[in-house]
């Protein structure tokens, strides 16, 4: 599985973007997220991926200073009241973990997470023990990941052993009491 394939899977996740509108007030651009009760300065999202809704379509680009969206073809000035989507980031520790696991384990993990109505972008905590093991020959331990989809919480324990075989075991426990265990072994 290529990095592009993994990247496309991550981009297609639910809740990958924060949706809201923009407002220019006293020469400062503000972003009002639909699901939040507060605004943030749009400058906080400089040089991040953003989608602008214009003429009944979403235009993807990178946010520059002064409310400019740079697309591969043009630069577009954002206007007062425009509807935008801002690409969310994945927690750094979770992003590193996803890069470490095998393609099969990645696919099984994301599929199970999605089937439980969670997105990788719902992650609110990740302890990635793998980063503390460095270049050890035998890597073994547990990672702890917590997701919140707005309705329920999901705690995931990722038990791993990487030596002659790469063994990944994910134990999903929902706040409803539902539990699912998946395991992947790569020789």
Coordinates of C-alpha atoms in Angstrom, one line a residue:
X1 CA 0.0 0.0 0.0
X2 CA 1.5 3.3 -1.0
X3 CA 1.7 6.5 1.1
X4 CA -0.7 8.0 -1.4
X5 CA -3.2 5.3 -0.8
X6 CA -3.0 5.8 3.0
X7 CA -3.2 9.5 2.5
X8 CA -6.4 9.1 0.4
X9 CA -7.9 6.9 3.1
X10 CA -7.2 9.5 5.7
X11 CA -8.5 12.4 3.5
X12 CA -11.8 10.5 3.0
X13 CA -12.4 10.1 6.8
X14 CA -15.5 11.6 8.3
X15 CA -14.9 14.8 10.3
X16 CA -11.6 15.4 8.5
X17 CA -12.5 19.1 8.3
X18 CA -13.9 21.8 10.6
X19 CA -16.8 23.7 8.9
X20 CA -17.7 27.3 9.4
X21 CA -17.8 30.8 8.1
X22 CA -15.4 33.7 8.0
X23 CA -15.8 37.2 9.1
X24 CA -13.5 40.2 8.6
X25 CA -13.6 42.6 11.6
X26 CA -11.1 45.4 12.2
X27 CA -8.8 44.0 9.5
X28 CA -8.7 40.6 11.3
X29 CA -10.2 37.5 9.7
X30 CA -12.1 35.2 12.1
X31 CA -13.3 31.7 11.7
X32 CA -16.6 30.7 13.3
X33 CA -16.8 26.9 13.4
X34 CA -20.3 25.5 13.2
X35 CA -19.9 22.9 16.0
X36 CA -18.1 25.3 18.4
X37 CA -19.4 28.3 20.3
X38 CA -16.3 30.5 19.8
X39 CA -14.4 32.0 17.0
X40 CA -10.7 31.8 16.3
X41 CA -8.4 34.0 14.2
X42 CA -8.1 32.7 10.7
X43 CA -4.3 33.4 10.8
X44 CA -4.0 30.4 13.2
X45 CA -4.6 28.3 10.1
X46 CA -2.0 29.9 7.8
X47 CA -0.4 27.6 5.3
X48 CA -2.9 24.8 6.0
X49 CA -5.3 23.1 3.6
X50 CA -8.6 24.9 3.3
X51 CA -11.7 24.5 1.1
X52 CA -13.7 27.5 0.1
X53 CA -17.4 27.1 -1.1
X54 CA -17.9 29.2 -4.2
X55 CA -20.4 28.9 -7.0
X56 CA -21.8 25.7 -5.7
X57 CA -18.4 23.9 -5.5
X58 CA -15.6 23.4 -3.0
X59 CA -12.2 24.9 -4.1
X60 CA -9.2 23.4 -2.3
X61 CA -6.1 25.4 -1.6
X62 CA -3.7 26.7 1.0
X63 CA -4.5 29.7 3.2
X64 CA -2.1 32.6 2.9
X65 CA -2.0 36.0 4.7
X66 CA -4.7 38.6 4.2
X67 CA -7.4 36.0 3.5
X68 CA -5.9 34.6 0.3
X69 CA -6.5 31.0 -0.8
X70 CA -3.7 29.7 -3.1
X71 CA -4.9 27.0 -5.5
X72 CA -2.7 25.3 -8.1
X73 CA -4.2 27.6 -10.7
X74 CA -5.0 30.9 -9.0
X75 CA -5.1 33.0 -5.8
X76 CA -8.6 33.7 -4.5
X77 CA -9.5 36.4 -2.0
X78 CA -11.8 35.1 0.8
X79 CA -14.9 37.3 1.3
X80 CA -16.9 38.1 4.4
X81 CA -19.4 35.4 5.2
X82 CA -17.7 32.7 3.0
X83 CA -18.3 29.1 4.0
X84 CA -15.0 27.2 4.5
X85 CA -13.7 23.8 5.5
X86 CA -10.4 23.7 7.4
X87 CA -8.4 20.4 7.3
X88 CA -7.9 19.0 10.8
X89 CA -4.6 17.6 11.8
X90 CA -4.1 14.1 13.2
X91 CA -2.4 14.0 16.6
X92 CA 1.4 13.8 16.0
X93 CA 1.8 10.6 18.2
X94 CA -1.1 8.9 16.3
X95 CA 0.3 9.9 13.0
X96 CA 3.7 8.4 13.9
X97 CA 2.0 5.2 15.1
X98 CA 0.0 4.9 11.8
X99 CA 3.3 5.1 9.9
X100 CA 4.9 2.3 12.0
X101 CA 2.2 -0.4 11.6
X102 CA 1.9 -2.6 8.5
X103 CA -0.4 -1.9 5.7
X104 CA -2.7 -4.7 6.7
X105 CA -2.8 -3.6 10.3
X106 CA -3.5 0.0 9.2
X107 CA -6.3 -1.1 6.9
X108 CA -7.9 -3.3 9.6
X109 CA -7.6 -0.6 12.2
X110 CA -9.1 2.2 10.1
X111 CA -11.9 -0.1 8.8
X112 CA -12.9 -1.2 12.3
X113 CA -12.7 2.4 13.6
X114 CA -15.0 3.6 10.8
X115 CA -17.4 0.7 11.3
X116 CA -17.8 1.8 14.9
X117 CA -18.7 5.3 13.6
X118 CA -15.3 6.9 14.5
X119 CA -12.8 8.8 12.4
X120 CA -9.1 9.0 12.9
X121 CA -9.8 12.7 13.4
X122 CA -11.8 11.9 16.5
X123 CA -8.6 11.1 18.4
X124 CA -8.3 13.1 21.6
X125 CA -5.3 11.2 23.1
X126 CA -2.6 8.9 21.9
X127 CA 0.3 7.4 23.9
X128 CA 2.6 5.9 21.3
X129 CA 5.1 3.6 23.3
X130 CA 6.8 2.6 20.1
X131 CA 8.7 5.9 19.9
X132 CA 10.4 5.2 23.2
X133 CA 11.8 1.9 22.0
X134 CA 14.1 3.4 19.3
X135 CA 16.1 0.9 17.4
X136 CA 15.7 -2.0 19.8
X137 CA 15.8 -5.4 18.1
X138 CA 12.7 -6.6 20.0
X139 CA 9.9 -4.1 20.3
X140 CA 7.0 -4.9 22.6
X141 CA 4.4 -2.9 24.5
X142 CA 1.0 -1.3 24.5
X143 CA -0.2 2.0 23.0
X144 CA -3.3 3.8 24.3
X145 CA -5.6 5.7 22.0
X146 CA -8.9 7.5 22.9
X147 CA -11.5 8.7 20.4
X148 CA -14.6 10.9 20.9
X149 CA -17.1 11.1 18.1
X150 CA -19.4 13.5 20.0
X151 CA -21.8 10.7 21.1
X152 CA -19.5 8.1 22.6
X153 CA -16.0 7.4 23.7
X154 CA -13.8 4.6 22.3
X155 CA -10.6 3.5 24.1
X156 CA -8.2 1.4 22.1
X157 CA -5.3 -0.6 23.4
X158 CA -2.8 -1.5 20.7
X159 CA -0.7 -4.5 21.9
X160 CA 2.3 -5.0 19.7
X161 CA 5.3 -7.3 19.4
X162 CA 7.8 -6.7 16.6
X163 CA 10.6 -9.2 16.3
X164 CA 10.7 -12.1 13.8
X165 CA 7.0 -11.5 13.1
X166 CA 5.1 -8.2 13.4
X167 CA 2.1 -8.7 15.6
X168 CA -0.6 -6.0 16.2
X169 CA -3.6 -6.6 18.4
X170 CA -6.2 -3.8 18.7
X171 CA -8.8 -3.9 21.5
X172 CA -11.6 -1.5 21.0
X173 CA -13.8 -0.7 24.0
X174 CA -16.8 1.7 23.6
X175 CA -18.4 3.7 26.4
X176 CA -21.5 1.6 25.7
X177 CA -19.6 -1.6 26.8
X178 CA -19.3 -3.0 23.3
X179 CA -15.8 -4.6 22.7
X180 CA -14.1 -5.7 19.5
X181 CA -10.6 -7.3 19.2
X182 CA -8.7 -7.5 15.9
X183 CA -5.3 -9.0 15.3
X184 CA -2.8 -8.9 12.5
X185 CA 0.4 -10.9 12.2
X186 CA 2.9 -10.3 9.4
X187 CA 5.8 -12.7 8.9

